[in-house]
CSV table of C-alpha atoms in Angstrom, one decimal:
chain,number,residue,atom,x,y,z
A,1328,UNK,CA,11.6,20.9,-1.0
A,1329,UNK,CA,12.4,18.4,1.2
A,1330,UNK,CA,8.8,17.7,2.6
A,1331,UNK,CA,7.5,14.9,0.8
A,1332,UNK,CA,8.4,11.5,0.0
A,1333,UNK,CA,10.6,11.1,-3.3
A,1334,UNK,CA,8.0,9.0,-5.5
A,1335,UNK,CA,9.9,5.9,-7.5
A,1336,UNK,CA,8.6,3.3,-9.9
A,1337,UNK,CA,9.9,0.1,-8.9
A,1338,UNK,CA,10.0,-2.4,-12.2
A,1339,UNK,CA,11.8,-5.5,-12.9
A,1340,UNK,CA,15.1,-5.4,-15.4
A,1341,UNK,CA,13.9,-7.2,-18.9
A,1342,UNK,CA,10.9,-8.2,-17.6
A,1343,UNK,CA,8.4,-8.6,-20.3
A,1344,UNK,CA,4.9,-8.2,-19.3
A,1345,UNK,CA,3.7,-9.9,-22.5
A,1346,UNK,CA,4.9,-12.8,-21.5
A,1347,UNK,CA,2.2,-13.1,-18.9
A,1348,UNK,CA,-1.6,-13.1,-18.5
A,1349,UNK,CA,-3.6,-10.5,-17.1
A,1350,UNK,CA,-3.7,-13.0,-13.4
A,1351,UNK,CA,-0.4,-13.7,-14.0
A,1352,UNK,CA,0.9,-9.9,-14.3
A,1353,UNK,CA,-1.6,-9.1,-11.3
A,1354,UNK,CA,0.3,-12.0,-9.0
A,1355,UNK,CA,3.7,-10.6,-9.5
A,1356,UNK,CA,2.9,-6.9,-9.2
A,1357,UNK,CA,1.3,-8.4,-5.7
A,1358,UNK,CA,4.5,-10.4,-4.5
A,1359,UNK,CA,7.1,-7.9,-5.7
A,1360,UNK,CA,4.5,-5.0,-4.0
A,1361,UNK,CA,4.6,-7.1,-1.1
A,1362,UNK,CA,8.7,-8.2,-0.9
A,1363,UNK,CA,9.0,-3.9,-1.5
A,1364,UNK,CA,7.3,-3.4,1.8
A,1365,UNK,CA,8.5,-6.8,3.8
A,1366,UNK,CA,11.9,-4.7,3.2
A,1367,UNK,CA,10.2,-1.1,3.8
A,1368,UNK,CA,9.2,-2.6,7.1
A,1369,UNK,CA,12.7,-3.5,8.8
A,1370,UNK,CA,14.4,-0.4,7.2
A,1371,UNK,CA,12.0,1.8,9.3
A,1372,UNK,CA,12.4,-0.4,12.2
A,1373,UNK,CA,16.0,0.0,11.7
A,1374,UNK,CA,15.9,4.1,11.4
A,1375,UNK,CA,13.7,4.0,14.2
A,1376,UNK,CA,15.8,2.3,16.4
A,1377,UNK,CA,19.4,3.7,15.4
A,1378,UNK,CA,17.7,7.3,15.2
A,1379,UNK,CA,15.8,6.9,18.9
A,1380,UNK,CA,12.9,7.7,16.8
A,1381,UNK,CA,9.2,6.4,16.8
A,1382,UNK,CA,8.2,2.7,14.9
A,1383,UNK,CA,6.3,4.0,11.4
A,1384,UNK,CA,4.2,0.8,10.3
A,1385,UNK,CA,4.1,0.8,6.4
A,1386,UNK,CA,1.2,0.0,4.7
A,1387,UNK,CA,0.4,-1.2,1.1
A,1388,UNK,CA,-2.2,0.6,-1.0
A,1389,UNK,CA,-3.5,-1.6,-3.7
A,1390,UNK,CA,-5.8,0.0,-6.2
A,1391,UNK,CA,-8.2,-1.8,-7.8
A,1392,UNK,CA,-10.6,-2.0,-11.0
A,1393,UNK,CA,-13.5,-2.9,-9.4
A,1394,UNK,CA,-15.3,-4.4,-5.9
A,1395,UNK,CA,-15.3,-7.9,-7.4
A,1396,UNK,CA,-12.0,-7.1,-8.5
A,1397,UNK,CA,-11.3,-6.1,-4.5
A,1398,UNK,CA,-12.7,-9.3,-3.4
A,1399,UNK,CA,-10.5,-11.1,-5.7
A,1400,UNK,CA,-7.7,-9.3,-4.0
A,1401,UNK,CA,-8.8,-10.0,-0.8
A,1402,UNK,CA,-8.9,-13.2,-1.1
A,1403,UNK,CA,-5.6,-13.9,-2.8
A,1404,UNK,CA,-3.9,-11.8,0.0
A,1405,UNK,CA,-5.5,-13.5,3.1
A,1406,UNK,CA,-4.6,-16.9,1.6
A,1407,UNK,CA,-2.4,-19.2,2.9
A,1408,UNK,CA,-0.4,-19.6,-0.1
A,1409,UNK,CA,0.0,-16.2,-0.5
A,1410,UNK,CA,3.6,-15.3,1.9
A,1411,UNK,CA,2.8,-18.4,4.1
A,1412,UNK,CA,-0.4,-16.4,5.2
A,1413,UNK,CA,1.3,-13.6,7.4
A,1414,UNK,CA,-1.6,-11.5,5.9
A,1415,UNK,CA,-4.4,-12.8,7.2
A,1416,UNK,CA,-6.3,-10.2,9.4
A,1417,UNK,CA,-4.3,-7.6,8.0
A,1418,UNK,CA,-6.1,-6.6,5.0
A,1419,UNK,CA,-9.4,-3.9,4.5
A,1420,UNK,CA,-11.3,-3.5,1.5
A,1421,UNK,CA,-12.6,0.1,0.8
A,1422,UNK,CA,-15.0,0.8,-1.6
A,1423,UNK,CA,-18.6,2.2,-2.1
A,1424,UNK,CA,-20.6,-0.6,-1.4
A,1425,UNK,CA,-19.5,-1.1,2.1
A,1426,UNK,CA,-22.7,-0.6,4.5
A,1427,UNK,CA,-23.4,-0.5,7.8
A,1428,UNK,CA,-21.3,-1.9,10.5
A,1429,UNK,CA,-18.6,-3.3,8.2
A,1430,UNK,CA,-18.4,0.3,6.6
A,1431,UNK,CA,-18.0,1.9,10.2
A,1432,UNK,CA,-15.4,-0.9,10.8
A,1433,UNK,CA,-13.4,0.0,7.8
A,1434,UNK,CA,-13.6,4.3,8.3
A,1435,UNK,CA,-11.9,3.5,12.0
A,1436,UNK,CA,-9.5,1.3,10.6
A,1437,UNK,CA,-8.6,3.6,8.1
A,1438,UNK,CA,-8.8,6.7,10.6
A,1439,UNK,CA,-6.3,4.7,12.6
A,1440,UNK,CA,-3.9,3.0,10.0
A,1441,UNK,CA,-1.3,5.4,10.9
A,1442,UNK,CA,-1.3,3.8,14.9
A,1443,UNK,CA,1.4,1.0,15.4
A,1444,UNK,CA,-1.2,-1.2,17.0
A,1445,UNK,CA,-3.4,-1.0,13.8
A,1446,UNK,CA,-2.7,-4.6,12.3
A,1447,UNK,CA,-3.8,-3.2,8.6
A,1448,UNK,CA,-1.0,-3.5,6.3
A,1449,UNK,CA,-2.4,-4.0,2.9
A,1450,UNK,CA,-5.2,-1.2,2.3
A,1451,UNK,CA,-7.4,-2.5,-1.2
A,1452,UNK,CA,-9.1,0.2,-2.3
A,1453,UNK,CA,-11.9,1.0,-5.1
A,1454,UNK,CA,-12.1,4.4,-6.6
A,1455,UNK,CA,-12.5,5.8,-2.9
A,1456,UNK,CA,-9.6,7.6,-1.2
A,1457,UNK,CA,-8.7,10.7,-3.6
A,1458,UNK,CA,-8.4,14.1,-2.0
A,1459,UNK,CA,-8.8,14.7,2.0
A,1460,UNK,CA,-6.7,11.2,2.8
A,1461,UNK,CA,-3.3,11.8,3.9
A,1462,UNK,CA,-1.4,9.4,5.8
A,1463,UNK,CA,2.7,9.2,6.6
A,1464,UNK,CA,2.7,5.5,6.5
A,1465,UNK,CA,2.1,4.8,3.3
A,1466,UNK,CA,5.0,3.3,1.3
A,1467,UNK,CA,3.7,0.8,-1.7
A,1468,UNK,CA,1.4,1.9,-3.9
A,1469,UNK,CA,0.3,-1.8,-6.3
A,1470,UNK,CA,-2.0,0.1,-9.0
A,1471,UNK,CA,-4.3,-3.4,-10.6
A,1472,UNK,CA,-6.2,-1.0,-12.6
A,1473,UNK,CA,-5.4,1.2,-15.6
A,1474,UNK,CA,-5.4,4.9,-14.4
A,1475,UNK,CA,-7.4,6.5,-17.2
A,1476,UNK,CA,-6.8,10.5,-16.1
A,1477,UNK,CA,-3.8,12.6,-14.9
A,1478,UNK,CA,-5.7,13.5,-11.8
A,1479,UNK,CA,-6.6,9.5,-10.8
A,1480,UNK,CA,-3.2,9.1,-11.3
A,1481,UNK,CA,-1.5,12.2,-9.7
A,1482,UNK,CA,-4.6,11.5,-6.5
A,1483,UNK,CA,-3.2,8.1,-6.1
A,1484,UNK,CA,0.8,8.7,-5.4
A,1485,UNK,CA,-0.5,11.8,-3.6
A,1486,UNK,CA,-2.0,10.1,-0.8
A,1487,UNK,CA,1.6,8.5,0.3
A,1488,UNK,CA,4.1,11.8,0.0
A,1489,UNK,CA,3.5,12.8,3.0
A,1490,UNK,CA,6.8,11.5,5.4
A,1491,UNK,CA,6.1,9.9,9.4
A,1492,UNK,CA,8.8,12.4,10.8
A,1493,UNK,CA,8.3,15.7,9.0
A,1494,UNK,CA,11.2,15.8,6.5
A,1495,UNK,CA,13.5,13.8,4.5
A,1496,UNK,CA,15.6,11.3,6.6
A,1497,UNK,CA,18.1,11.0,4.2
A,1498,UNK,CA,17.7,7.6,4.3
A,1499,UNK,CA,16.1,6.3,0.8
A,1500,UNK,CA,13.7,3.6,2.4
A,1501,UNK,CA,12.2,6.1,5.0
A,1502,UNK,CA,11.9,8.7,2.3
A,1503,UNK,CA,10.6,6.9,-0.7
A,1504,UNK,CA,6.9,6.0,-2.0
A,1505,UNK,CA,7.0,3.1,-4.4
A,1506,UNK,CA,4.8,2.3,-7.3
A,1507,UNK,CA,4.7,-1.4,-8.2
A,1508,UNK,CA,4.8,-1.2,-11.9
């Protein structure tokens, strides 16, 4: 209908996964997640300034198996090995064992990951954000855990379709949600 993102599954020609160990697998899902939205990130600064339209900030959705699985994440992705660090600071963790302060901290952040100024770009999540979470700016989803239903799976892509400026651009990086698989 012209009202949603056009979801694509972004793969690797003749790659062969069994080749690689589980970390292995996980670190270049991560990279070529993160190179997909390095490259979503100037093409919607691009639209934005050719089309006297407003900056959309993408963010990454990574989905993981489990918290220490998050953590794991987290860790690896603040790193400074990990694309020279530029993603330190600009990570959350969501999952159920957040209390507190830190769990107030991450519902704003979230709540605001659509605002420019937000420095979030890499969202990890744990079996938290299905129905009710809609954002625009979503653009990379990196699934780390098998989906084992449909719905999971069908929750998941659903929380990026929705587009920043109300319909398709016409333009395939500003209308696309990509799955790292």
């Amino acid at each position: 209908d012209g009202f949603v993102k056009e979801p694509a599954v972004a793969t690797r020609e003749n790659f062969v996964a069994a080749n690689y160990d589980d970390e292995g697998l996980e670190k270049v899902k991560l990279e070529d997640g993160v190179r997909i939205h390095e490259n979503t990130k100037v093409m919607l600064e691009v639209y934005a300034r050719e089309n006297n339209k407003p900056i959309v900030k993408p963010f990454v959705l990574v989905i993981a198996r489990d918290v220490e699985h998050a953590n794991s994440l987290l860790e690896t992705v603040e790193a400074d090995t990990f694309f020279e660090g530029r993603y330190k600071g600009k990570v959350i963790q969501v999952h159920s064992k957040l209390t507190g302060e830190e769990r107030d901290e991450t519902v704003e952040q979230l709540i605001n990951v659509e605002k420019p100024e937000n420095p979030t770009e890499i969202v990890i999540h744990v079996n938290m954000l299905k129905e009710g979470w809609d954002v625009t700016n979503l653009y990379t989803i990196i699934p780390l855990r098998a989906a084992n239903s449909q719905t999971l799976v069908e929750q998941s892509i659903g929380r990026g379709l929705r587009l920043p400026y109300g319909k398709r651009t016409g333009v395939a990086a500003v209308d696309m949600l990509t799955i790292v698989s």
